[in-house]
PDB file of C-alpha atoms and ligand atoms in Angstrom:
ATOM      1  CA  MET P   1      -0.007  -0.020  -0.059  1.00  0.00           C
ATOM      2  CA  LYS P   2       1.245   3.429  -0.839  1.00  0.00           C
ATOM      3  CA  GLU P   3       2.011   5.415   2.236  1.00  0.00           C
ATOM      4  CA  GLN P   4       3.712   8.653   3.353  1.00  0.00           C
ATOM      5  CA  THR P   5       6.000   9.113   6.385  1.00  0.00           C
ATOM      6  CA  LEU P   6       7.754  11.740   7.989  1.00  0.00           C
ATOM      7  CA  ALA P   7      11.456  11.838   7.978  1.00  0.00           C
ATOM      8  CA  ILE P   8      13.968  14.199   9.738  1.00  0.00           C
ATOM      9  CA  ILE P   9      17.698  14.498   9.261  1.00  0.00           C
ATOM     10  CA  LYS P  10      18.757  15.394  12.640  1.00  0.00           C
ATOM     11  CA  PRO P  11      21.035  18.350  13.926  1.00  0.00           C
ATOM     12  CA  ASP P  12      24.056  15.865  13.882  1.00  0.00           C
ATOM     13  CA  GLY P  13      23.191  14.680  10.350  1.00  0.00           C
ATOM     14  CA  VAL P  14      23.025  18.200   9.005  1.00  0.00           C
ATOM     15  CA  ALA P  15      26.148  19.333  10.899  1.00  0.00           C
ATOM     16  CA  ARG P  16      28.299  16.342   9.675  1.00  0.00           C
ATOM     17  CA  LYS P  17      27.091  17.223   6.042  1.00  0.00           C
ATOM     18  CA  LEU P  18      25.205  14.041   5.611  1.00  0.00           C
ATOM     19  CA  ILE P  19      22.231  15.442   3.996  1.00  0.00           C
ATOM     20  CA  GLY P  20      23.216  14.186   0.489  1.00  0.00           C
ATOM     21  CA  ALA P  21      24.280  10.513   1.789  1.00  0.00           C
ATOM     22  CA  VAL P  22      21.056  10.082   3.487  1.00  0.00           C
ATOM     23  CA  ILE P  23      18.859  11.306   0.521  1.00  0.00           C
ATOM     24  CA  SER P  24      20.699   9.208  -1.784  1.00  0.00           C
ATOM     25  CA  LYS P  25      19.773   6.020   0.417  1.00  0.00           C
ATOM     26  CA  MET P  26      16.288   7.061   0.593  1.00  0.00           C
ATOM     27  CA  GLU P  27      16.235   7.416  -3.407  1.00  0.00           C
ATOM     28  CA  THR P  28      17.773   4.309  -3.906  1.00  0.00           C
ATOM     29  CA  GLN P  29      15.137   2.377  -1.585  1.00  0.00           C
ATOM     30  CA  GLY P  30      12.260   3.564  -3.472  1.00  0.00           C
ATOM     31  CA  LEU P  31      11.130   6.477  -1.404  1.00  0.00           C
ATOM     32  CA  THR P  32      10.074   9.680  -3.182  1.00  0.00           C
ATOM     33  CA  ILE P  33      10.249  13.048  -1.683  1.00  0.00           C
ATOM     34  CA  LYS P  34       7.143  14.766  -1.565  1.00  0.00           C
ATOM     35  CA  ALA P  35       7.980  17.671   0.690  1.00  0.00           C
ATOM     36  CA  MET P  36      11.172  18.973   2.166  1.00  0.00           C
ATOM     37  CA  LYS P  37      12.585  21.954   4.085  1.00  0.00           C
ATOM     38  CA  LEU P  38      15.291  23.068   6.346  1.00  0.00           C
ATOM     39  CA  ILE P  39      14.054  24.368   9.647  1.00  0.00           C
ATOM     40  CA  ARG P  40      15.387  24.972  13.134  1.00  0.00           C
ATOM     41  CA  MET P  41      13.122  23.883  15.968  1.00  0.00           C
ATOM     42  CA  THR P  42      12.644  25.794  19.138  1.00  0.00           C
ATOM     43  CA  LYS P  43      12.796  23.671  22.494  1.00  0.00           C
ATOM     44  CA  GLU P  44       9.043  24.045  22.709  1.00  0.00           C
ATOM     45  CA  GLN P  45       8.423  22.799  19.248  1.00  0.00           C
ATOM     46  CA  ALA P  46      10.878  19.916  19.831  1.00  0.00           C
ATOM     47  CA  LYS P  47       8.922  18.995  23.032  1.00  0.00           C
ATOM     48  CA  GLY P  48       5.751  19.202  21.074  1.00  0.00           C
ATOM     49  CA  PHE P  49       7.158  16.894  18.453  1.00  0.00           C
ATOM     50  CA  TYR P  50       8.294  14.336  20.708  1.00  0.00           C
ATOM     51  CA  LYS P  51       5.417  14.802  23.221  1.00  0.00           C
ATOM     52  CA  VAL P  52       5.023  10.866  23.185  1.00  0.00           C
ATOM     53  CA  HIS P  53       8.353  10.644  25.028  1.00  0.00           C
ATOM     54  CA  GLU P  54       7.469  13.290  27.671  1.00  0.00           C
ATOM     55  CA  GLY P  55       8.528  12.013  31.185  1.00  0.00           C
ATOM     56  CA  LYS P  56      11.173   9.544  29.964  1.00  0.00           C
ATOM     57  CA  PRO P  57      14.836   9.828  31.232  1.00  0.00           C
ATOM     58  CA  PHE P  58      16.236  11.212  27.738  1.00  0.00           C
ATOM     59  CA  PHE P  59      13.188  13.469  27.042  1.00  0.00           C
ATOM     60  CA  GLU P  60      15.260  16.729  28.219  1.00  0.00           C
ATOM     61  CA  SER P  61      18.484  15.831  26.434  1.00  0.00           C
ATOM     62  CA  LEU P  62      16.572  14.777  23.238  1.00  0.00           C
ATOM     63  CA  THR P  63      14.729  18.014  22.978  1.00  0.00           C
ATOM     64  CA  ASP P  64      18.000  19.977  23.732  1.00  0.00           C
ATOM     65  CA  PHE P  65      19.570  18.089  20.829  1.00  0.00           C
ATOM     66  CA  MET P  66      16.693  18.466  18.551  1.00  0.00           C
ATOM     67  CA  SER P  67      16.674  22.180  18.882  1.00  0.00           C
ATOM     68  CA  SER P  68      20.485  22.611  18.925  1.00  0.00           C
ATOM     69  CA  GLY P  69      20.769  23.211  15.154  1.00  0.00           C
ATOM     70  CA  PRO P  70      19.114  22.995  11.895  1.00  0.00           C
ATOM     71  CA  CYS P  71      17.300  19.695  10.568  1.00  0.00           C
ATOM     72  CA  VAL P  72      15.955  18.562   7.328  1.00  0.00           C
ATOM     73  CA  VAL P  73      12.291  17.533   7.633  1.00  0.00           C
ATOM     74  CA  MET P  74      10.749  15.623   4.792  1.00  0.00           C
ATOM     75  CA  VAL P  75       7.454  13.703   3.530  1.00  0.00           C
ATOM     76  CA  LEU P  76       8.467  10.494   1.975  1.00  0.00           C
ATOM     77  CA  GLU P  77       6.109   8.410  -0.141  1.00  0.00           C
ATOM     78  CA  GLY P  78       6.285   4.822  -1.421  1.00  0.00           C
ATOM     79  CA  GLU P  79       5.055   1.369  -0.998  1.00  0.00           C
ATOM     80  CA  ASP P  80       4.934   0.602   2.690  1.00  0.00           C
ATOM     81  CA  ALA P  81       6.884   3.869   3.135  1.00  0.00           C
ATOM     82  CA  ILE P  82       6.500   3.844   7.009  1.00  0.00           C
ATOM     83  CA  SER P  83       8.161   0.293   7.541  1.00  0.00           C
ATOM     84  CA  ARG P  84      10.374   0.521   4.514  1.00  0.00           C
ATOM     85  CA  TYR P  85      11.996   3.759   5.775  1.00  0.00           C
ATOM     86  CA  ARG P  86      11.983   2.330   9.296  1.00  0.00           C
ATOM     87  CA  LYS P  87      14.225  -0.588   8.062  1.00  0.00           C
ATOM     88  CA  LEU P  88      16.395   1.719   6.099  1.00  0.00           C
ATOM     89  CA  MET P  89      17.043   3.693   9.370  1.00  0.00           C
ATOM     90  CA  GLY P  90      17.977   0.816  11.450  1.00  0.00           C
ATOM     91  CA  ALA P  91      17.514   0.168  15.186  1.00  0.00           C
ATOM     92  CA  THR P  92      17.430   3.313  17.708  1.00  0.00           C
ATOM     93  CA  ASP P  93      20.643   2.280  18.908  1.00  0.00           C
ATOM     94  CA  TYR P  94      23.174   2.086  16.003  1.00  0.00           C
ATOM     95  CA  ARG P  95      25.091  -0.783  17.667  1.00  0.00           C
ATOM     96  CA  LYS P  96      22.074  -3.034  17.094  1.00  0.00           C
ATOM     97  CA  ALA P  97      21.246  -1.753  13.552  1.00  0.00           C
ATOM     98  CA  GLU P  98      21.767  -3.936  10.592  1.00  0.00           C
ATOM     99  CA  PRO P  99      24.602  -3.350   8.250  1.00  0.00           C
ATOM    100  CA  GLY P 100      23.878  -0.945   5.489  1.00  0.00           C
ATOM    101  CA  THR P 101      21.173   0.963   7.486  1.00  0.00           C
ATOM    102  CA  ILE P 102      21.620   4.831   7.931  1.00  0.00           C
ATOM    103  CA  ARG P 103      22.089   4.375  11.641  1.00  0.00           C
ATOM    104  CA  ARG P 104      24.816   1.642  11.350  1.00  0.00           C
ATOM    105  CA  GLU P 105      26.615   3.671   8.801  1.00  0.00           C
ATOM    106  CA  TYR P 106      26.413   7.109  10.270  1.00  0.00           C
ATOM    107  CA  ALA P 107      25.145   7.492  13.828  1.00  0.00           C
ATOM    108  CA  THR P 108      27.561   8.231  16.758  1.00  0.00           C
ATOM    109  CA  ASP P 109      25.294   7.720  19.807  1.00  0.00           C
ATOM    110  CA  ILE P 110      21.996   6.343  20.913  1.00  0.00           C
ATOM    111  CA  GLU P 111      20.710  10.065  21.019  1.00  0.00           C
ATOM    112  CA  LYS P 112      22.603  11.368  17.849  1.00  0.00           C
ATOM    113  CA  ASN P 113      21.348   8.816  15.448  1.00  0.00           C
ATOM    114  CA  VAL P 114      21.136  10.977  12.375  1.00  0.00           C
ATOM    115  CA  VAL P 115      17.496  10.213  11.299  1.00  0.00           C
ATOM    116  CA  HIS P 116      13.995  10.085  12.474  1.00  0.00           C
ATOM    117  CA  GLY P 117      11.089   8.109  11.097  1.00  0.00           C
ATOM    118  CA  SER P 118       7.606   7.848  11.956  1.00  0.00           C
ATOM    119  CA  ASP P 119       6.638   4.479  13.627  1.00  0.00           C
ATOM    120  CA  SER P 120       2.932   4.005  12.478  1.00  0.00           C
ATOM    121  CA  PRO P 121       0.209   5.503  10.363  1.00  0.00           C
ATOM    122  CA  GLU P 122      -1.097   7.400  13.333  1.00  0.00           C
ATOM    123  CA  SER P 123       2.317   8.876  14.105  1.00  0.00           C
ATOM    124  CA  ALA P 124       2.945   9.723  10.452  1.00  0.00           C
ATOM    125  CA  ALA P 125      -0.181  11.653  10.421  1.00  0.00           C
ATOM    126  CA  PHE P 126       0.640  13.835  13.552  1.00  0.00           C
ATOM    127  CA  GLU P 127       4.241  14.226  12.448  1.00  0.00           C
ATOM    128  CA  ILE P 128       3.658  15.192   8.878  1.00  0.00           C
ATOM    129  CA  GLY P 129       0.946  17.636  10.009  1.00  0.00           C
ATOM    130  CA  TYR P 130       3.194  19.040  12.692  1.00  0.00           C
ATOM    131  CA  PHE P 131       5.643  20.621   9.827  1.00  0.00           C
ATOM    132  CA  PHE P 132       3.704  20.596   6.548  1.00  0.00           C
ATOM    133  CA  ASN P 133       0.456  22.009   5.335  1.00  0.00           C
ATOM    134  CA  ALA P 134      -1.264  20.470   2.342  1.00  0.00           C
ATOM    135  CA  LEU P 135      -0.049  22.982  -0.135  1.00  0.00           C
ATOM    136  CA  GLU P 136       3.455  22.152   0.766  1.00  0.00           C
ATOM    137  CA  ILE P 137       3.188  18.444   0.149  1.00  0.00           C
ATOM    138  CA  VAL P 138       3.521  18.040  -3.683  1.00  0.00           C
ATOM    139  CA  THR P 139       1.540  15.779  -6.093  1.00  0.00           C
ATOM    140  CA  TYR P 140       3.353  14.457  -8.900  1.00  0.00           C
TER     141      TYR P 140
HETATM  142  P1  LIG K   1      13.291   6.073  17.184  1.00  0.00           P
HETATM  143  O1  LIG K   1      13.901   7.274  16.674  1.00  0.00           O
HETATM  144  O2  LIG K   1      13.983   4.743  16.710  1.00  0.00           O
HETATM  145  O3  LIG K   1      11.790   5.758  16.629  1.00  0.00           O
HETATM  146  P2  LIG K   1      12.436   6.325  19.822  1.00  0.00           P
HETATM  147  O4  LIG K   1      12.345   5.186  20.879  1.00  0.00           O
HETATM  148  O5  LIG K   1      11.178   6.839  19.271  1.00  0.00           O
HETATM  149  O6  LIG K   1      13.447   5.808  18.680  1.00  0.00           O
HETATM  150  O7  LIG K   1      13.301   7.560  20.613  1.00  0.00           O
HETATM  151  C1  LIG K   1      13.332   8.688  19.922  1.00  0.00           C
HETATM  152  C2  LIG K   1      14.737   9.324  20.041  1.00  0.00           C
HETATM  153  O8  LIG K   1      14.942   9.558  21.289  1.00  0.00           O
HETATM  154  C3  LIG K   1      15.581   8.326  19.214  1.00  0.00           C
HETATM  155  O9  LIG K   1      15.870   8.412  18.044  1.00  0.00           O
HETATM  156  C4  LIG K   1      17.058   8.798  20.027  1.00  0.00           C
HETATM  157  O10 LIG K   1      17.530   9.963  19.374  1.00  0.00           O
HETATM  158  C5  LIG K   1      16.453   9.218  21.369  1.00  0.00           C
HETATM  159  N1  LIG K   1      16.622   8.028  22.412  1.00  0.00           N
HETATM  160  C6  LIG K   1      15.903   6.925  22.454  1.00  0.00           C
HETATM  161  N2  LIG K   1      16.180   6.309  23.344  1.00  0.00           N
HETATM  162  C7  LIG K   1      17.339   6.682  23.913  1.00  0.00           C
HETATM  163  C8  LIG K   1      17.965   6.448  25.150  1.00  0.00           C
HETATM  164  O11 LIG K   1      17.976   5.366  25.997  1.00  0.00           O
HETATM  165  N3  LIG K   1      19.138   7.252  25.433  1.00  0.00           N
HETATM  166  C9  LIG K   1      19.159   8.502  24.658  1.00  0.00           C
HETATM  167  N4  LIG K   1      18.476   8.853  23.819  1.00  0.00           N
HETATM  168  C10 LIG K   1      17.404   7.936  23.418  1.00  0.00           C
HETATM  169 MG1  LIG K   2      10.143   6.843  17.357  1.00  0.00          MG
END
């Protein structure tokens, strides 16, 4: 089934000039970019985005990190895009990620793990709507 998912190249990925490498992997895996922009979240915006993790021990540090510099936010589309892109990202902890995945190749830390991806249709709908309005998602 054709789906859309929300992807982020996190501040570590942008700072380390990994935008091109990450997008290249996305395109090679059959994902099409339907929307994309460079943004910098405030701490409050990062907290709103990650509100499902509120109360967890890593929440403060994660939202500091996500607001520490620019991110690239994207809407990706493809067959089973949510699971396809989760597979391409690899496990949250890069040490457990499969070879060839973005996190295994590029992440340096369980927190600074280069990319984000929605984990369900419900989270994709919330996360896409958090950053993009309908006019910004291109139909082609
Ligand atoms: P995901 O990004 O693979 O979906 P989540 O469990 O949703 O992983 O966690 C969101 C983000 O929070 C992770 O990508 C990572 O940056 C950070 N994170 C998750 N677990 C930990 C942890 O145990 N320590 C530090 N940061 C964590
Ligand atoms: Mg998650």
